[in-house]
Amino acid sequence: MTAPDLPPAFEPASPARSIDLIAAELDLTGTVDLAYATLEQCVVSADAESVDLTGATVVDVDMSGARIASLRMRDAGVRRVRIVGGRIGTLDLSEARISELELRDVRIDYLNLGAAKVTDLDISGCAIRTIDMPQAELTRVRFTATSSDEVDPRGMRAKDLDLRGLDAMAYLDAHSLRGATLTSFQVQQLAATIAAGIGIQIKD
């Protein structure tokens, strides 16, 4: 995982739809429309209700301590991005193209990776209530010291997916975990889900 390539100084900037920003400092509040924008070598802080980065290109960006109710990055291109600390209600990365994304010490209610194409994702020290990954393509994804109430991996395709550091209360479909690495204890916890998926009834 490579840290964002950031310049020594930044210029304050205001957000706008389809804007191109390089070496900018953004302080986001309220409802923010950055759909189809380009953010390159930027630092971002936020205390916002909604931030829309749909279809945006986000490269070498650092976001620290953000508090955002809804962060939409659907169909975005994401490369060398780091999000550290803060609280995000919904983080929508569905259909995004992701290369080198780090989520560290973030509280997230809902993380959506549906149909995303992901290479090099590191999630550490996070508390994520729900993780949705249906139809996602995941390569080199690692969880460390992270917890989740529910994980939906249906239709997911994975290579080098390390779930040993994810303490999940429930997986909706164990069959879609093909390609993942788990601990023996995690596999024991999944026994009932695996049995149900292949039609085995468990009765004591």
Coordinates of N, CA and C in Angstrom, one line a residue:
M1 N 0.8 -1.2 0.0 CA 0.0 0.0 0.0 C 0.9 1.2 0.0
T2 N 0.7 2.1 -1.0 CA 1.5 3.3 -1.1 C 0.7 4.5 -0.6
A3 N 1.3 5.4 0.2 CA 0.7 6.6 0.7 C 0.4 7.5 -0.4
P4 N -0.6 8.4 -0.3 CA -0.8 9.4 -1.3 C 0.4 10.3 -1.5
D5 N 0.7 10.6 -2.8 CA 1.8 11.4 -3.2 C 1.3 12.9 -3.1
L6 N 1.7 13.5 -2.0 CA 1.2 14.9 -1.7 C 2.3 15.9 -1.8
P7 N 1.9 17.1 -2.2 CA 2.9 18.2 -2.4 C 3.2 18.8 -1.0
P8 N 4.2 19.7 -0.9 CA 4.5 20.3 0.4 C 3.5 21.4 0.8
A9 N 2.8 21.9 -0.1 CA 1.8 23.0 0.2 C 0.6 22.9 -0.6
F10 N -0.5 23.5 -0.1 CA -1.8 23.3 -0.8 C -2.5 24.7 -0.9
E11 N -3.3 24.9 -1.9 CA -4.1 26.1 -2.0 C -5.5 25.8 -1.6
P12 N -6.1 26.7 -0.8 CA -7.5 26.5 -0.4 C -8.4 26.6 -1.7
A13 N -9.4 25.7 -1.8 CA -10.3 25.7 -2.9 C -11.7 25.5 -2.5
S14 N -12.6 25.8 -3.4 CA -14.1 25.6 -3.2 C -14.6 24.5 -4.1
P15 N -15.4 23.6 -3.6 CA -15.9 22.5 -4.4 C -16.9 22.9 -5.5
A16 N -16.9 22.2 -6.6 CA -17.9 22.5 -7.6 C -18.0 21.2 -8.5
R17 N -19.2 21.0 -9.1 CA -19.4 19.9 -9.9 C -18.4 19.9 -11.1
S18 N -17.8 18.8 -11.5 CA -16.9 18.7 -12.6 C -15.7 19.6 -12.6
I19 N -15.3 20.1 -11.4 CA -14.1 20.9 -11.3 C -12.9 20.0 -11.3
D20 N -11.8 20.6 -11.8 CA -10.5 20.0 -11.8 C -9.6 20.7 -10.7
L21 N -9.2 19.9 -9.7 CA -8.4 20.5 -8.6 C -7.1 19.7 -8.4
I22 N -6.0 20.4 -8.3 CA -4.7 19.8 -8.1 C -4.0 20.6 -6.9
A23 N -3.4 19.8 -6.0 CA -2.8 20.4 -4.8 C -3.7 21.4 -4.1
A24 N -4.9 21.0 -3.9 CA -5.9 21.8 -3.2 C -6.2 21.3 -1.8
E25 N -6.7 22.3 -1.0 CA -7.1 22.0 0.4 C -8.6 22.3 0.4
L26 N -9.4 21.2 0.7 CA -10.9 21.4 0.7 C -11.4 21.2 2.1
D27 N -12.3 22.1 2.6 CA -13.0 22.0 3.8 C -14.5 21.9 3.5
L28 N -15.1 20.7 3.6 CA -16.4 20.5 3.0 C -17.4 20.6 4.1
T29 N -18.5 21.4 3.9 CA -19.6 21.5 4.8 C -20.9 21.4 4.1
G30 N -22.0 21.1 4.8 CA -23.3 21.1 4.2 C -23.5 20.0 3.2
T31 N -24.1 20.3 2.0 CA -24.3 19.4 0.9 C -23.3 19.8 -0.2
V32 N -22.5 18.9 -0.6 CA -21.4 19.2 -1.5 C -21.5 18.4 -2.8
D33 N -21.5 19.1 -4.0 CA -21.6 18.4 -5.3 C -20.2 18.5 -5.9
L34 N -19.5 17.3 -5.9 CA -18.2 17.2 -6.6 C -18.3 16.1 -7.7
A35 N -19.5 15.8 -8.1 CA -19.7 14.7 -9.1 C -18.9 15.0 -10.3
Y36 N -18.2 14.0 -10.9 CA -17.5 14.1 -12.1 C -16.3 15.1 -12.0
A37 N -15.9 15.4 -10.8 CA -14.7 16.3 -10.6 C -13.5 15.4 -10.6
T38 N -12.3 16.1 -10.7 CA -11.0 15.5 -10.6 C -10.3 16.1 -9.4
L39 N -9.9 15.3 -8.4 CA -9.2 15.7 -7.3 C -7.9 15.0 -7.3
E40 N -6.8 15.7 -7.4 CA -5.4 15.1 -7.5 C -4.5 15.8 -6.5
Q41 N -3.8 15.0 -5.7 CA -2.9 15.6 -4.7 C -3.6 16.6 -3.8
C42 N -4.7 16.2 -3.2 CA -5.5 17.1 -2.4 C -5.6 16.6 -1.0
V43 N -5.9 17.5 0.0 CA -6.2 17.1 1.4 C -7.6 17.6 1.6
V44 N -8.4 16.7 2.3 CA -9.8 17.0 2.5 C -10.2 16.9 4.0
S45 N -10.9 17.9 4.5 CA -11.6 17.7 5.8 C -13.1 18.0 5.5
A46 N -13.9 17.4 6.4 CA -15.3 17.6 6.1 C -16.1 17.4 7.4
D47 N -17.2 18.2 7.5 CA -18.3 18.1 8.5 C -19.5 18.4 7.7
A48 N -20.0 17.3 7.0 CA -21.0 17.5 5.9 C -22.1 16.5 6.0
E49 N -23.3 17.0 5.5 CA -24.4 16.1 5.4 C -24.2 15.1 4.2
S50 N -23.8 15.7 3.1 CA -23.7 14.8 1.9 C -22.5 15.3 1.0
V51 N -21.7 14.4 0.6 CA -20.6 14.7 -0.4 C -20.8 13.8 -1.6
D52 N -21.0 14.3 -2.7 CA -21.2 13.5 -3.9 C -20.0 13.6 -4.8
L53 N -19.3 12.4 -4.9 CA -18.2 12.3 -5.8 C -18.5 11.2 -6.9
T54 N -19.7 11.1 -7.3 CA -20.1 10.2 -8.3 C -19.4 10.4 -9.6
G55 N -18.7 9.4 -10.1 CA -18.0 9.5 -11.4 C -16.8 10.3 -11.4
A56 N -16.3 10.7 -10.2 CA -15.1 11.5 -10.0 C -13.9 10.7 -10.2
T57 N -12.8 11.4 -10.4 CA -11.4 10.8 -10.4 C -10.7 11.4 -9.2
V58 N -10.3 10.5 -8.3 CA -9.8 10.8 -7.0 C -8.4 10.2 -6.9
V59 N -7.3 10.9 -7.0 CA -6.0 10.4 -7.0 C -5.1 11.1 -6.0
D60 N -4.4 10.4 -5.2 CA -3.4 10.9 -4.2 C -4.2 11.9 -3.3
V61 N -5.1 11.4 -2.6 CA -6.0 12.3 -1.7 C -5.9 11.7 -0.3
D62 N -5.8 12.6 0.7 CA -5.8 12.3 2.1 C -7.0 13.0 2.7
M63 N -7.9 12.2 3.4 CA -9.0 12.7 4.2 C -8.9 12.3 5.6
S64 N -8.9 13.2 6.5 CA -8.7 12.9 7.9 C -9.8 13.5 8.8
G65 N -10.3 12.7 9.7 CA -11.2 13.1 10.7 C -12.6 13.6 10.1
A66 N -13.0 13.1 9.0 CA -14.2 13.6 8.4 C -15.4 13.1 9.1
R67 N -16.4 13.9 9.1 CA -17.8 13.5 9.6 C -18.8 13.8 8.5
I68 N -19.2 12.7 7.8 CA -20.1 12.8 6.7 C -21.2 11.8 6.8
A69 N -22.4 12.3 6.6 CA -23.6 11.4 6.7 C -23.6 10.5 5.5
S70 N -23.3 11.0 4.3 CA -23.4 10.2 3.1 C -22.2 10.7 2.1
L71 N -21.3 9.7 1.9 CA -20.2 10.0 0.9 C -20.4 9.1 -0.3
R72 N -20.8 9.6 -1.4 CA -21.1 8.9 -2.6 C -19.9 8.9 -3.6
M73 N -19.3 7.8 -3.8 CA -18.2 7.7 -4.8 C -18.6 6.6 -5.8
R74 N -19.8 6.5 -6.1 CA -20.3 5.5 -7.1 C -19.6 5.7 -8.5
D75 N -19.1 4.7 -9.1 CA -18.5 4.7 -10.4 C -17.3 5.7 -10.5
A76 N -16.7 5.9 -9.3 CA -15.5 6.8 -9.3 C -14.2 6.0 -9.6
G77 N -13.2 6.7 -10.0 CA -11.9 6.2 -10.2 C -11.0 6.6 -8.9
V78 N -10.6 5.6 -8.2 CA -9.9 5.9 -6.9 C -8.5 5.3 -6.9
R79 N -7.5 6.1 -6.7 CA -6.1 5.6 -6.7 C -5.3 6.3 -5.6
R80 N -4.7 5.6 -4.8 CA -3.8 6.1 -3.7 C -4.6 7.1 -2.8
V81 N -5.6 6.6 -2.2 CA -6.5 7.4 -1.3 C -6.5 6.9 0.1
R82 N -6.4 7.8 1.1 CA -6.3 7.4 2.5 C -7.4 8.2 3.2
I83 N -8.2 7.4 3.9 CA -9.3 8.0 4.8 C -9.0 7.5 6.2
V84 N -8.7 8.5 7.1 CA -8.3 8.2 8.5 C -9.2 8.9 9.5
G85 N -9.7 8.1 10.4 CA -10.5 8.7 11.5 C -11.8 9.2 11.0
G86 N -12.6 9.7 12.0 CA -13.9 10.3 11.6 C -15.0 9.3 11.6
R87 N -16.2 9.7 11.1 CA -17.4 9.0 11.1 C -18.1 9.2 9.8
I88 N -18.5 8.1 9.1 CA -19.2 8.2 7.8 C -20.4 7.3 7.9
G89 N -21.6 7.9 7.6 CA -22.8 7.1 7.7 C -22.9 6.1 6.6
T90 N -22.9 6.5 5.3 CA -22.9 5.7 4.2 C -21.7 6.0 3.3
L91 N -20.8 5.0 3.0 CA -19.7 5.2 2.1 C -20.1 4.3 0.9
D92 N -20.5 4.9 -0.2 CA -20.9 4.2 -1.4 C -19.8 4.2 -2.4
L93 N -19.2 3.0 -2.6 CA -18.1 2.8 -3.6 C -18.6 1.8 -4.6
S94 N -19.9 1.7 -4.8 CA -20.4 0.7 -5.8 C -20.0 1.1 -7.2
E95 N -19.5 0.1 -7.9 CA -19.1 0.2 -9.3 C -17.9 1.1 -9.5
A96 N -17.2 1.4 -8.4 CA -16.0 2.2 -8.4 C -14.8 1.3 -8.9
R97 N -13.8 2.0 -9.4 CA -12.5 1.3 -9.8 C -11.5 1.8 -8.8
I98 N -11.0 0.9 -8.0 CA -10.2 1.2 -6.8 C -8.8 0.6 -6.9
S99 N -7.8 1.4 -6.7 CA -6.4 0.9 -6.7 C -5.7 1.6 -5.5
E100 N -5.4 0.9 -4.5 CA -4.7 1.4 -3.3 C -5.6 2.4 -2.5
L101 N -6.5 1.9 -1.7 CA -7.3 2.6 -0.8 C -7.1 2.1 0.6
E102 N -6.9 3.1 1.5 CA -6.7 2.7 2.9 C -7.8 3.4 3.7
L103 N -8.5 2.6 4.5 CA -9.5 3.0 5.5 C -8.9 2.7 6.9
R104 N -8.7 3.7 7.7 CA -8.1 3.4 9.0 C -8.8 4.2 10.1
D105 N -9.2 3.4 11.1 CA -9.8 4.0 12.3 C -11.0 4.9 12.0
V106 N -11.9 4.3 11.1 CA -13.1 5.0 10.7 C -14.3 4.2 11.2
R107 N -15.3 5.0 11.6 CA -16.6 4.4 12.0 C -17.5 4.6 10.8
I108 N -18.1 3.5 10.3 CA -18.9 3.5 9.1 C -20.2 2.7 9.3
D109 N -21.3 3.3 9.1 CA -22.6 2.5 9.2 C -22.8 1.5 8.1
Y110 N -22.5 2.0 6.9 CA -22.8 1.2 5.7 C -21.7 1.4 4.6
L111 N -21.0 0.3 4.3 CA -20.0 0.3 3.3 C -20.5 -0.5 2.1
N112 N -20.6 0.2 1.0 CA -21.1 -0.5 -0.2 C -20.0 -0.6 -1.3
L113 N -19.6 -1.9 -1.5 CA -18.6 -2.1 -2.6 C -19.2 -2.9 -3.7
G114 N -20.5 -2.9 -3.8 CA -21.2 -3.7 -4.9 C -20.7 -3.4 -6.3
A115 N -20.3 -4.5 -7.0 CA -19.8 -4.4 -8.3 C -18.6 -3.6 -8.5
A116 N -17.9 -3.3 -7.4 CA -16.6 -2.5 -7.5 C -15.5 -3.4 -8.0
K117 N -14.5 -2.8 -8.7 CA -13.3 -3.6 -9.0 C -12.2 -3.0 -8.2
V118 N -11.7 -3.8 -7.3 CA -10.8 -3.3 -6.2 C -9.5 -4.1 -6.3
T119 N -8.4 -3.3 -6.3 CA -7.1 -3.9 -6.1 C -6.3 -3.1 -5.0
D120 N -5.9 -3.8 -4.0 CA -5.1 -3.2 -2.9 C -6.0 -2.3 -2.1
L121 N -6.8 -2.9 -1.2 CA -7.6 -2.2 -0.2 C -7.2 -2.7 1.2
D122 N -6.9 -1.8 2.1 CA -6.5 -2.1 3.4 C -7.4 -1.4 4.4
I123 N -8.2 -2.2 5.2 CA -9.1 -1.7 6.2 C -8.6 -2.1 7.5
S124 N -8.3 -1.1 8.4 CA -7.7 -1.4 9.7 C -8.3 -0.5 10.8
G125 N -8.6 -1.2 11.9 CA -9.1 -0.4 13.1 C -10.5 0.2 12.9
C126 N -11.3 -0.3 12.0 CA -12.6 0.3 11.6 C -13.7 -0.5 12.3
A127 N -14.8 0.2 12.5 CA -16.1 -0.4 13.0 C -17.1 -0.1 11.9
I128 N -17.5 -1.2 11.2 CA -18.4 -1.0 10.1 C -19.7 -1.9 10.3
R129 N -20.8 -1.2 10.4 CA -22.0 -2.0 10.8 C -22.4 -3.0 9.7
T130 N -22.5 -2.5 8.4 CA -22.8 -3.4 7.3 C -21.8 -3.3 6.2
I131 N -21.4 -4.4 5.7 CA -20.5 -4.4 4.5 C -21.2 -5.1 3.4
D132 N -21.5 -4.5 2.3 CA -22.1 -5.1 1.1 C -21.0 -5.2 0.0
M133 N -20.8 -6.4 -0.5 CA -19.8 -6.6 -1.6 C -20.4 -7.5 -2.7
P134 N -21.7 -7.4 -3.0 CA -22.2 -8.3 -4.1 C -21.6 -8.0 -5.4
Q135 N -21.2 -9.0 -6.2 CA -20.6 -8.9 -7.5 C -19.3 -8.1 -7.6
A136 N -18.7 -7.9 -6.4 CA -17.4 -7.1 -6.4 C -16.3 -8.1 -6.9
E137 N -15.3 -7.5 -7.5 CA -14.1 -8.2 -7.8 C -12.9 -7.6 -7.0
L138 N -12.5 -8.5 -6.0 CA -11.5 -8.0 -5.0 C -10.2 -8.7 -5.2
T139 N -9.1 -8.0 -5.2 CA -7.7 -8.5 -5.3 C -6.9 -7.8 -4.3
R140 N -6.2 -8.6 -3.5 CA -5.3 -8.1 -2.4 C -6.1 -7.1 -1.5
V141 N -7.0 -7.7 -0.8 CA -7.8 -6.9 0.2 C -7.6 -7.5 1.6
R142 N -7.3 -6.6 2.6 CA -7.0 -7.1 3.9 C -7.7 -6.3 5.0
F143 N -8.3 -7.0 5.9 CA -8.9 -6.4 7.1 C -8.0 -6.7 8.3
T144 N -7.9 -5.7 9.1 CA -7.1 -5.8 10.4 C -7.8 -5.1 11.5
A145 N -8.1 -5.8 12.6 CA -8.7 -5.2 13.8 C -10.0 -4.5 13.5
T146 N -10.8 -5.1 12.6 CA -12.0 -4.4 12.2 C -13.2 -5.3 12.5
S147 N -14.3 -4.7 12.9 CA -15.5 -5.4 13.2 C -16.7 -5.0 12.3
S148 N -17.7 -6.0 12.2 CA -18.8 -5.7 11.4 C -20.0 -6.6 11.9
D149 N -21.2 -6.0 11.8 CA -22.4 -6.8 12.2 C -22.8 -7.8 11.1
E150 N -22.7 -7.3 9.9 CA -23.2 -8.2 8.8 C -22.4 -7.9 7.5
V151 N -22.0 -9.0 6.8 CA -21.3 -8.9 5.6 C -22.0 -9.7 4.5
D152 N -22.3 -9.0 3.4 CA -23.0 -9.6 2.2 C -22.0 -9.8 1.1
P153 N -21.4 -11.0 0.8 CA -20.5 -11.2 -0.2 C -21.1 -11.9 -1.5
R154 N -22.4 -11.9 -1.6 CA -23.0 -12.7 -2.7 C -22.5 -12.3 -4.0
G155 N -22.1 -13.3 -4.8 CA -21.6 -13.0 -6.1 C -20.2 -12.4 -6.2
M156 N -19.6 -12.3 -5.1 CA -18.2 -11.7 -5.0 C -17.2 -12.6 -5.6
R157 N -16.2 -12.1 -6.3 CA -15.0 -12.8 -6.8 C -13.8 -12.3 -6.1
A158 N -13.0 -13.1 -5.5 CA -11.9 -12.6 -4.7 C -10.6 -13.4 -5.0
K159 N -9.5 -12.7 -4.9 CA -8.2 -13.3 -4.9 C -7.3 -12.6 -3.9
D160 N -6.7 -13.3 -3.0 CA -5.9 -12.7 -1.9 C -6.7 -11.8 -1.0
L161 N -7.9 -12.3 -0.6 CA -8.8 -11.6 0.3 C -8.5 -12.2 1.7
D162 N -8.0 -11.3 2.6 CA -7.6 -11.8 4.0 C -8.7 -11.2 5.0
L163 N -9.5 -12.1 5.4 CA -10.6 -11.8 6.4 C -10.2 -12.1 7.8
R164 N -9.0 -12.5 8.1 CA -8.7 -13.0 9.4 C -8.8 -11.9 10.4
G165 N -8.6 -10.6 10.0 CA -8.7 -9.5 10.9 C -10.1 -8.9 11.0
L166 N -11.1 -9.5 10.4 CA -12.5 -9.0 10.4 C -13.3 -9.8 11.3
D167 N -13.8 -9.2 12.4 CA -14.7 -9.9 13.4 C -16.1 -9.6 12.9
A168 N -16.7 -10.5 12.1 CA -18.0 -10.3 11.6 C -19.0 -11.2 12.3
M169 N -20.1 -10.6 12.7 CA -21.2 -11.4 13.4 C -21.9 -12.3 12.5
A170 N -22.0 -11.9 11.2 CA -22.8 -12.8 10.3 C -22.3 -12.5 8.8
Y171 N -22.2 -13.6 8.1 CA -22.0 -13.6 6.6 C -23.3 -14.1 6.0
L172 N -23.8 -13.4 5.0 CA -25.1 -13.9 4.3 C -24.9 -15.0 3.4
D173 N -23.7 -15.3 2.9 CA -23.5 -16.3 1.9 C -22.0 -16.8 2.0
A174 N -21.8 -18.0 2.6 CA -20.5 -18.5 2.8 C -19.9 -19.0 1.5
H175 N -20.7 -19.4 0.5 CA -20.1 -19.9 -0.7 C -19.4 -18.8 -1.5
S176 N -19.8 -17.6 -1.3 CA -19.1 -16.5 -2.1 C -17.8 -16.1 -1.5
L177 N -17.4 -16.8 -0.4 CA -16.1 -16.5 0.2 C -14.9 -17.3 -0.4
R178 N -15.2 -17.9 -1.5 CA -14.1 -18.6 -2.2 C -13.0 -17.6 -2.5
G179 N -11.8 -18.0 -2.2 CA -10.6 -17.2 -2.5 C -10.2 -16.4 -1.2
A180 N -11.0 -16.5 -0.2 CA -10.7 -15.7 1.1 C -9.9 -16.6 2.0
T181 N -9.2 -15.9 2.9 CA -8.4 -16.6 4.0 C -9.1 -16.2 5.3
L182 N -9.4 -17.3 6.1 CA -10.1 -17.1 7.4 C -9.3 -17.9 8.4
T183 N -9.5 -17.6 9.7 CA -9.0 -18.4 10.8 C -9.9 -19.7 11.0
S184 N -9.3 -20.7 11.7 CA -10.1 -21.8 12.0 C -11.4 -21.5 12.8
F185 N -11.2 -20.5 13.7 CA -12.3 -20.1 14.6 C -13.4 -19.5 13.7
Q186 N -13.0 -18.6 12.7 CA -14.0 -18.0 11.8 C -14.8 -19.1 11.0
V187 N -14.1 -20.1 10.6 CA -14.7 -21.2 9.8 C -15.7 -21.9 10.7
Q188 N -15.4 -22.2 12.0 CA -16.3 -22.8 12.9 C -17.6 -21.9 13.1
Q189 N -17.4 -20.6 13.1 CA -18.6 -19.7 13.2 C -19.4 -19.8 12.0
L190 N -18.8 -20.1 10.9 CA -19.6 -20.1 9.6 C -20.3 -21.4 9.3
A191 N -20.1 -22.4 10.2 CA -20.6 -23.8 9.9 C -22.0 -23.8 9.7
A192 N -22.8 -23.1 10.4 CA -24.3 -23.1 10.2 C -24.7 -22.5 8.9
T193 N -24.0 -21.4 8.5 CA -24.3 -20.8 7.2 C -23.9 -21.7 6.1
I194 N -22.8 -22.4 6.2 CA -22.3 -23.3 5.1 C -23.3 -24.5 5.0
A195 N -23.8 -25.0 6.2 CA -24.7 -26.1 6.2 C -26.0 -25.7 5.5
A196 N -26.5 -24.5 5.9 CA -27.8 -24.1 5.3 C -27.7 -23.9 3.8
G197 N -26.5 -23.5 3.3 CA -26.3 -23.2 1.9 C -26.3 -24.5 1.1
I198 N -25.9 -25.6 1.7 CA -25.9 -26.9 0.9 C -27.1 -27.8 1.4
G199 N -28.0 -27.3 2.1 CA -29.2 -28.0 2.4 C -29.1 -29.0 3.6
I200 N -28.1 -28.8 4.5 CA -28.0 -29.6 5.7 C -28.8 -29.0 6.8
Q201 N -29.6 -29.8 7.5 CA -30.3 -29.4 8.7 C -29.5 -29.7 9.9
I202 N -29.4 -28.8 10.8 CA -28.7 -29.1 12.1 C -29.7 -29.1 13.2
K203 N -29.8 -30.3 13.9 CA -30.7 -30.5 15.0 C -30.0 -31.2 16.1
D204 N -30.2 -30.7 17.3 CA -29.7 -31.3 18.5 C -30.8 -31.9 19.3

